[in-house]
Structure formats: C-alpha cells, structure tokens
Amino acid sequence: MQTFSVKAFGTEAPETDLEQMIIDRREVTAKDVEIDILFCGVCHSDLHTARNEWHGTIYPNVPGHEIVGRITKVGDSVNKFKIGDLAAVGCMVDSCRECEQCKHGSEQYCENGNIQTYNGHDVHLNKQTFGGYSERIVVDEDFVLRVPENLDLAATAPLLCAGVTTWSPLKHWKIGSGHKVGIVGIGGLGHMGVKLAKAMGAHVVVITTSPSKVEDAKRLGADEVILSTDKEQMRANYNTLHFILDCVSAQHDVNAYLRLLKVDGTLALVGAPEHPLPIAAFSLIPARKNFAGSTIGSIKETQEMLDFCGEHNITADIELINIQDINTAYERLLKGDVKYRFVIDMTSLKN
Ligand SMILES: [Zn+2]
Ligand SMILES: [Zn+2]
C-alpha cells in the first residue's frame, strides 16, 4: 500500500515527553478522504494512553481524537465530501461493520471492538493507528463527520469526544423538557453535559465539590448548583432528579448521588475512575434505581450532535495552545487547571 509521511507529535515510551516525529499515512483508497488537521482537542484519554496508564499502549503513540480540518483529497468512490469541505474525526476510524451493533448503527459498541483513532489496529497498514496530533489523517468517509460552518472551529474540536460522550447518554435516556438532570463534575465532559442538557430543554442541576465552580456552572447554563460537600443541600435534594450524568473520573461515593434520584431514575457513568466503585444495594433497591454507563457515541449520533450544536450555537469552552506546549498542558490537565478543554492549533506543527 502506498504511504506518505507527515509530521506528528507523539511519544516513544510511557515516561517520555511528547516530541515531534514523522509517521506514515496511507494514500487515500476509493472510500477514503485525506484531512488537513486544523485543530485537535486534548482529551484526558490522550494522556492516559501516552503514559500507558490503561496498559496496552503501542509505541510510538500519537494521541488525539477530537479532530477538525479540511478535506484535501478524496478517493474515487467518496460521495459525502469534496476537496475544501470542513470535516471532523472523533474517537473511531472504523469498525467490523458486520456484528449486530454495527448493523444497527452502534459502532461504538462493535462486538469485535471498534477501531480507535489512535492506538487501534490499522487494518490497512497492519500497525497501530495514529491520532490527530499530526498534520494530516486519512479516514474512510463513513467515519468522517460534517462540521457546521457557523461554529468556531477550534471550539468545535472537543465536541468530537467530550460532546458526543455526554450527548449519547442524554439522548439514550430521552432527556428533554420536564426532566430534572444532574451533572456531576464540571470538567471537559461535565461542561458539555450542562450545555447540551440545557439546550435539550432539561432543568439542569450541577453537583460539584468545589464552591469555586458555582458561578461558572450557572454561566454554562445550570439552573441550580448543589455543593455535594454540604450535607444539608444534598439532603434537601433527595429524590428530585430523573437522571444523573456522572462525569467524575476520580474515586467518589456514587451512593451519595444515587440518593438524589427519583424512583426509576438512572445514574450513568461517563467518567472512568481507576478502581471499582462500591454500590450499596439499598442505594438501588428501594426506588428501583439504575446504575449505568455509556461510552462515546455512534457516527450517526455524532453527526446529530454536531448538527444540533450548529443550530443552537454550542461549542466547548477552550484554551488554545501550540503543539509545542502539549507537555505543559498535560501537567495542567492533571491538576484540573483548564477551562474546560485544551485545543491544539495544529498550524503550530506545520511551522
Ligand atoms: Zn476523548
Ligand atoms: Zn461490529
């Protein structure tokens, strides 16, 4: 298979900083598009993978799965895009397309494992996939999204992971007007959860441990904020919420949040704490509550989310950085020192 070289930023080992490197991309095949990457969001998964914290990282590793750019080449059978179009790529670049989940459009739950944008298995080149911290990427058009023209492009990048990861559960549990929705944790995911749930018509209640986030939660669209460290505030809100989106990736007591749910309410995890979370049986049994989880979203859902964000003018709150600042950004990310997503201006890699 024909390949070409592009500049990228990645790491050769878990303990080394990210640095500039050269990687190969395949030349477009019939169904592929080539995208000149303009912006790439920085997801916490990037850091976990670069540092092998989830194990199984194949080196060299080039992270990045919140990609927006412009189409520079299209294969002979491509019909969704033409050269010059805006385009986006999220967490997946392919899936088996044959299993029950793929057949009904839930590629994120592909029974054979979807192909992740980075650290997945590239079936064309028979090696690891490389992500968006690079000049260009080549992807099958079926896994490429259209980007609304009216949105700020840099602030659109985080929609591809943080946006759809919160959109998918909100849609799956049919959140809309008349619902009281709790969002736990205001970070990259949580801040998108607030904006999307609000735009869907829900009454949004942010639940946070930090008094410093109260004002910002309201600015993002929260109707109410509960300080989870205040027992009285928590007690006053027992049995009031229809749904909770739990965006916290640190260890935390989910039983405290389950008490806030009404009968038949659901708490869905989208954050991924490292260790198991203990659940008391009586947090669920007396009110038939559901403890659930959800990951990213399908290609169809991702497109619906982008179109919805275009209509409602929703993007992420971002801090734009140069690729050369990525290692500092990772350190700040670990401290929660970002409001609320770093996005890399990829022209900094070209210069
Ligand atoms: Zn991500
Ligand atoms: Zn499949």
Coordinates of C-alpha atoms and ligand atoms in Angstrom, one line a residue:
M1 CA 0.0 0.0 0.0
Q2 CA 1.2 3.5 -0.9
T3 CA 2.0 5.7 2.1
F4 CA 3.2 9.3 2.6
S5 CA 5.0 10.9 5.6
V6 CA 3.6 13.6 7.9
K7 CA 4.8 15.4 10.9
A8 CA 3.3 14.4 14.2
F9 CA 3.7 14.8 17.9
G10 CA 3.9 11.7 20.0
T11 CA 5.8 9.6 22.5
E12 CA 8.2 6.6 22.2
A13 CA 7.7 5.4 25.8
P14 CA 5.3 5.9 28.8
E15 CA 7.7 8.1 30.8
T16 CA 9.0 10.4 28.0
D17 CA 7.6 13.7 26.9
L18 CA 5.7 14.0 23.6
E19 CA 8.0 15.3 20.8
Q20 CA 8.0 15.8 17.1
M21 CA 8.2 12.7 15.0
I22 CA 7.4 11.5 11.4
I23 CA 4.7 9.0 10.8
D24 CA 3.2 7.3 7.7
R25 CA -0.3 7.7 6.4
R26 CA -1.8 5.6 3.7
E27 CA -2.6 7.2 0.4
V28 CA -6.4 7.5 0.0
T29 CA -8.2 4.4 -1.2
A30 CA -11.5 4.5 -3.0
K31 CA -13.6 5.4 0.1
D32 CA -11.0 7.4 2.0
V33 CA -10.7 11.2 2.5
E34 CA -7.5 13.0 3.5
I35 CA -7.9 15.7 6.0
D36 CA -5.6 18.6 6.7
I37 CA -5.9 18.9 10.5
L38 CA -6.5 22.4 11.7
F39 CA -7.4 21.8 15.4
C40 CA -7.2 18.9 17.8
G41 CA -8.7 18.8 21.3
V42 CA -6.8 17.4 24.2
C43 CA -8.8 14.6 26.0
H44 CA -7.7 13.0 29.2
S45 CA -7.7 9.7 27.3
D46 CA -4.7 11.1 25.3
L47 CA -2.7 11.4 28.5
H48 CA -3.8 8.0 29.9
T49 CA -2.7 6.4 26.6
A50 CA 0.5 8.3 26.0
R51 CA 1.6 7.3 29.5
N52 CA 0.3 3.7 29.2
E53 CA -2.0 4.2 32.3
W54 CA -4.6 1.9 30.8
H55 CA -1.9 -0.6 29.7
G56 CA -1.7 -1.8 26.1
T57 CA -0.3 1.3 24.5
I58 CA 1.7 0.5 21.4
Y59 CA 4.7 2.9 20.9
P60 CA 5.3 5.2 19.2
N61 CA 1.9 6.7 20.2
V62 CA 0.4 9.7 18.6
P63 CA -2.8 10.8 20.5
G64 CA -5.7 13.0 19.5
H65 CA -9.3 12.1 18.8
E66 CA -11.0 15.5 18.6
I67 CA -10.1 16.4 15.1
V68 CA -11.3 19.1 12.8
G69 CA -9.9 20.1 9.5
R70 CA -10.4 20.5 5.8
I71 CA -10.6 17.8 3.1
T72 CA -7.5 17.9 0.8
K73 CA -8.0 14.6 -1.1
V74 CA -10.9 12.2 -1.8
G75 CA -11.0 8.7 -3.1
D76 CA -12.8 7.7 -6.4
S77 CA -15.9 6.4 -4.6
V78 CA -16.3 9.1 -2.0
N79 CA -19.7 10.8 -2.2
K80 CA -20.1 12.6 1.1
F81 CA -17.2 15.1 0.8
K82 CA -15.3 17.1 -1.7
I83 CA -12.0 18.9 -1.5
G84 CA -12.2 22.0 0.6
D85 CA -15.0 20.8 2.8
L86 CA -14.8 21.1 6.6
A87 CA -14.6 17.6 8.2
A88 CA -14.2 16.1 11.6
V89 CA -13.0 12.8 13.1
G90 CA -13.7 11.5 16.6
C91 CA -12.7 8.5 18.6
M92 CA -13.3 5.8 16.0
V93 CA -12.0 5.4 12.4
D94 CA -13.7 2.1 11.6
S95 CA -15.4 -1.0 13.0
C96 CA -16.2 -4.5 11.8
R97 CA -19.5 -3.3 10.1
E98 CA -20.9 -6.9 10.4
C99 CA -21.8 -7.5 14.0
E100 CA -25.3 -6.8 15.4
Q101 CA -24.2 -3.5 17.0
C102 CA -22.5 -2.2 13.8
K103 CA -25.5 -3.3 11.7
H104 CA -27.9 -1.2 13.7
G105 CA -25.6 1.8 13.9
S106 CA -23.9 1.5 17.3
E107 CA -20.4 1.1 16.1
Q108 CA -19.1 2.4 19.4
Y109 CA -20.3 -0.9 20.8
C110 CA -18.9 -3.1 18.0
E111 CA -18.8 -6.6 19.3
N112 CA -15.4 -7.1 17.6
G113 CA -14.1 -3.8 19.0
N114 CA -14.3 -0.6 17.0
I115 CA -11.0 0.7 15.6
Q116 CA -9.9 3.6 17.7
T117 CA -8.5 6.7 16.1
Y118 CA -5.2 6.2 17.9
N119 CA -3.7 3.1 19.5
G120 CA -6.2 1.0 17.5
H121 CA -5.2 -1.6 14.9
D122 CA -4.9 -0.1 11.4
V123 CA -6.0 -2.9 9.1
H124 CA -4.6 -1.1 6.0
L125 CA -1.1 -0.8 7.3
N126 CA -1.2 -3.6 9.9
K127 CA 0.1 -1.5 12.7
Q128 CA -1.2 1.0 15.3
T129 CA -3.4 3.9 14.3
F130 CA -2.1 7.4 14.8
G131 CA -4.3 10.2 16.1
G132 CA -4.8 13.9 15.5
Y133 CA -1.6 15.4 16.9
S134 CA -0.4 15.3 13.3
E135 CA -0.6 17.3 10.0
R136 CA -3.0 15.0 8.2
I137 CA -5.1 12.0 8.6
V138 CA -6.7 9.5 6.2
V139 CA -10.0 8.0 7.1
D140 CA -12.9 6.1 5.5
E141 CA -15.6 8.7 4.7
D142 CA -18.2 6.5 6.7
F143 CA -16.3 7.6 9.9
V144 CA -15.9 11.2 9.0
L145 CA -18.3 13.9 10.2
R146 CA -19.6 17.1 8.6
V147 CA -19.0 20.2 10.5
P148 CA -21.5 23.1 10.7
E149 CA -20.0 26.2 9.0
N150 CA -21.2 28.6 11.6
L151 CA -19.3 27.3 14.6
D152 CA -15.9 28.4 15.9
L153 CA -13.7 25.6 14.5
A154 CA -11.2 25.4 17.4
A155 CA -14.0 25.2 20.0
T156 CA -15.8 22.6 17.9
A157 CA -13.0 20.1 18.2
P158 CA -13.9 18.9 21.7
L159 CA -17.4 18.1 20.6
L160 CA -16.0 15.0 18.8
C161 CA -15.3 13.3 22.1
A162 CA -16.5 15.3 25.1
G163 CA -19.6 16.5 23.2
V164 CA -20.8 13.1 22.0
T165 CA -19.8 11.3 25.2
T166 CA -22.3 13.4 27.0
W167 CA -24.8 13.7 24.1
S168 CA -25.2 10.0 23.6
P169 CA -26.5 9.1 27.2
L170 CA -28.7 12.2 27.3
K171 CA -30.4 11.0 24.1
H172 CA -30.4 7.4 25.0
W173 CA -32.3 8.2 28.2
K174 CA -34.5 10.6 26.2
I175 CA -33.7 13.7 28.2
G176 CA -35.8 16.7 27.4
S177 CA -38.2 19.3 28.9
G178 CA -39.9 18.2 32.1
H179 CA -36.7 16.4 33.2
K180 CA -34.5 17.4 36.1
V181 CA -31.0 16.3 35.2
G182 CA -28.0 16.3 37.5
I183 CA -24.5 16.7 36.1
V184 CA -21.7 15.6 38.5
G185 CA -18.3 17.1 37.9
I186 CA -17.6 20.2 35.8
G187 CA -14.6 19.5 33.6
G188 CA -14.2 18.7 29.9
L189 CA -17.2 16.3 29.8
G190 CA -19.3 17.9 32.5
H191 CA -19.3 21.4 31.0
M192 CA -20.5 19.9 27.7
G193 CA -23.2 17.9 29.6
V194 CA -24.5 21.1 31.1
K195 CA -24.7 23.0 27.8
L196 CA -26.3 20.1 25.9
A197 CA -28.8 19.1 28.6
K198 CA -29.9 22.7 28.9
A199 CA -30.3 23.1 25.1
M200 CA -32.4 19.8 25.1
G201 CA -34.8 21.6 27.4
A202 CA -34.0 19.9 30.7
H203 CA -33.8 21.6 34.1
V204 CA -30.1 21.3 34.8
V205 CA -28.6 20.8 38.3
V206 CA -24.9 20.8 38.7
I207 CA -23.4 18.8 41.6
T208 CA -19.9 19.9 42.5
T209 CA -17.5 19.6 45.4
S210 CA -15.9 23.0 44.7
P211 CA -17.6 26.3 45.7
S212 CA -15.3 28.0 43.1
K213 CA -17.3 26.3 40.3
V214 CA -20.8 27.5 41.4
E215 CA -20.7 30.7 39.4
D216 CA -19.2 29.1 36.4
A217 CA -21.8 26.3 36.4
K218 CA -24.5 28.9 36.2
R219 CA -22.7 30.8 33.4
L220 CA -22.6 27.5 31.5
G221 CA -26.4 27.2 31.8
A222 CA -27.1 25.4 35.1
D223 CA -30.4 26.2 36.7
E224 CA -29.2 25.1 40.1
V225 CA -26.0 24.1 41.8
I226 CA -25.7 21.7 44.7
L227 CA -22.5 21.6 46.7
S228 CA -22.0 17.9 47.4
T229 CA -19.8 18.7 50.5
D230 CA -22.9 20.4 52.1
K231 CA -25.0 17.6 53.7
E232 CA -28.0 19.9 54.1
Q233 CA -28.0 20.8 50.4
M234 CA -27.7 17.2 49.4
R235 CA -30.5 16.1 51.8
A236 CA -32.8 18.8 50.5
N237 CA -32.4 17.4 47.0
Y238 CA -33.0 13.7 47.8
N239 CA -35.5 12.0 45.3
T240 CA -35.6 15.0 42.9
L241 CA -33.7 14.1 39.8
H242 CA -34.8 12.0 36.8
F243 CA -31.3 11.3 35.6
I244 CA -27.7 11.9 36.6
L245 CA -24.7 12.1 34.3
D246 CA -21.6 11.3 36.3
C247 CA -18.6 12.8 34.7
V248 CA -16.1 12.3 37.5
S249 CA -13.0 10.2 36.8
A250 CA -11.6 10.3 40.3
Q251 CA -12.8 7.9 43.1
H252 CA -16.1 9.1 44.6
D253 CA -19.1 7.9 46.5
V254 CA -21.8 7.3 43.9
N255 CA -24.2 6.2 46.7
A256 CA -24.4 9.9 47.8
Y257 CA -25.5 10.8 44.2
L258 CA -27.9 7.9 43.8
R259 CA -29.9 9.3 46.8
L260 CA -30.7 12.3 44.6
L261 CA -32.6 10.2 42.0
K262 CA -36.3 9.7 41.9
V263 CA -38.0 6.3 41.6
D264 CA -36.7 4.6 38.3
G265 CA -34.0 7.3 38.0
T266 CA -30.7 6.4 36.3
L267 CA -27.2 7.4 37.1
A268 CA -25.0 7.0 34.0
L269 CA -21.2 7.0 34.4
V270 CA -19.2 8.6 31.6
G271 CA -16.1 9.3 33.8
A272 CA -13.9 6.3 34.4
P273 CA -12.4 6.0 37.9
E274 CA -9.4 3.7 38.1
H275 CA -10.8 1.5 40.9
P276 CA -14.2 -0.2 41.3
L277 CA -16.9 2.0 42.9
P278 CA -18.8 0.3 45.8
I279 CA -22.6 0.4 45.4
A280 CA -24.9 -0.2 48.4
A281 CA -27.8 -2.5 47.4
F282 CA -30.1 -0.1 49.2
S283 CA -29.0 2.7 47.1
L284 CA -30.9 1.0 44.2
I285 CA -33.5 -1.4 45.6
P286 CA -36.0 0.8 47.4
A287 CA -36.7 3.0 44.4
R288 CA -35.8 0.7 41.5
K289 CA -32.9 2.9 40.6
N290 CA -30.5 2.2 37.7
F291 CA -26.7 2.4 37.8
A292 CA -25.4 2.5 34.2
G293 CA -22.5 3.5 31.9
S294 CA -22.1 4.9 28.4
T295 CA -19.2 5.4 26.1
I296 CA -18.7 7.9 23.2
G297 CA -21.5 7.7 20.6
S298 CA -22.2 6.3 17.2
I299 CA -21.3 8.0 13.9
K300 CA -25.0 8.8 13.4
E301 CA -25.3 10.3 16.9
T302 CA -22.1 12.3 16.5
Q303 CA -23.5 13.9 13.3
E304 CA -26.8 14.6 15.0
M305 CA -24.9 16.2 17.9
L306 CA -22.8 18.4 15.6
D307 CA -25.9 19.5 13.7
F308 CA -27.7 20.3 16.9
C309 CA -24.7 22.3 18.2
G310 CA -24.7 24.2 14.9
E311 CA -28.4 25.0 15.3
H312 CA -28.0 26.0 18.9
N313 CA -24.6 27.6 18.6
I314 CA -23.0 25.3 21.1
T315 CA -19.2 24.8 21.4
A316 CA -16.8 23.9 24.1
D317 CA -15.0 26.5 26.4
I318 CA -11.4 26.1 25.3
E319 CA -7.8 27.3 25.8
L320 CA -5.9 27.3 22.5
I321 CA -2.3 26.1 22.7
N322 CA 0.6 25.3 20.4
I323 CA 1.6 21.7 19.9
Q324 CA 5.0 22.6 21.5
D325 CA 3.1 23.3 24.8
I326 CA 1.5 19.9 25.0
N327 CA 3.6 18.5 27.8
T328 CA 2.9 21.5 30.0
A329 CA -0.8 21.2 29.1
Y330 CA -0.8 17.6 30.3
E331 CA 0.6 18.6 33.6
R332 CA -2.0 21.3 33.9
L333 CA -4.7 18.8 32.9
L334 CA -3.7 16.6 35.8
K335 CA -4.3 19.5 38.2
G336 CA -7.7 20.3 36.6
D337 CA -6.2 23.6 35.6
V338 CA -8.1 24.2 32.4
K339 CA -11.4 25.8 31.5
Y340 CA -12.5 23.4 30.1
R341 CA -10.6 21.9 27.2
F342 CA -7.2 22.5 25.7
V343 CA -7.3 22.6 21.9
I344 CA -4.1 22.5 19.8
D345 CA -3.8 24.9 17.0
M346 CA -2.3 22.4 14.5
T347 CA -0.7 25.1 12.3
S348 CA 1.9 25.3 15.1
L349 CA 3.1 21.8 13.9
K350 CA 3.5 22.9 10.3
N351 CA 5.7 25.9 11.1
Ligands
ZN1 ZN -11.7 11.5 24.4
ZN2 ZN -19.0 -4.5 14.7

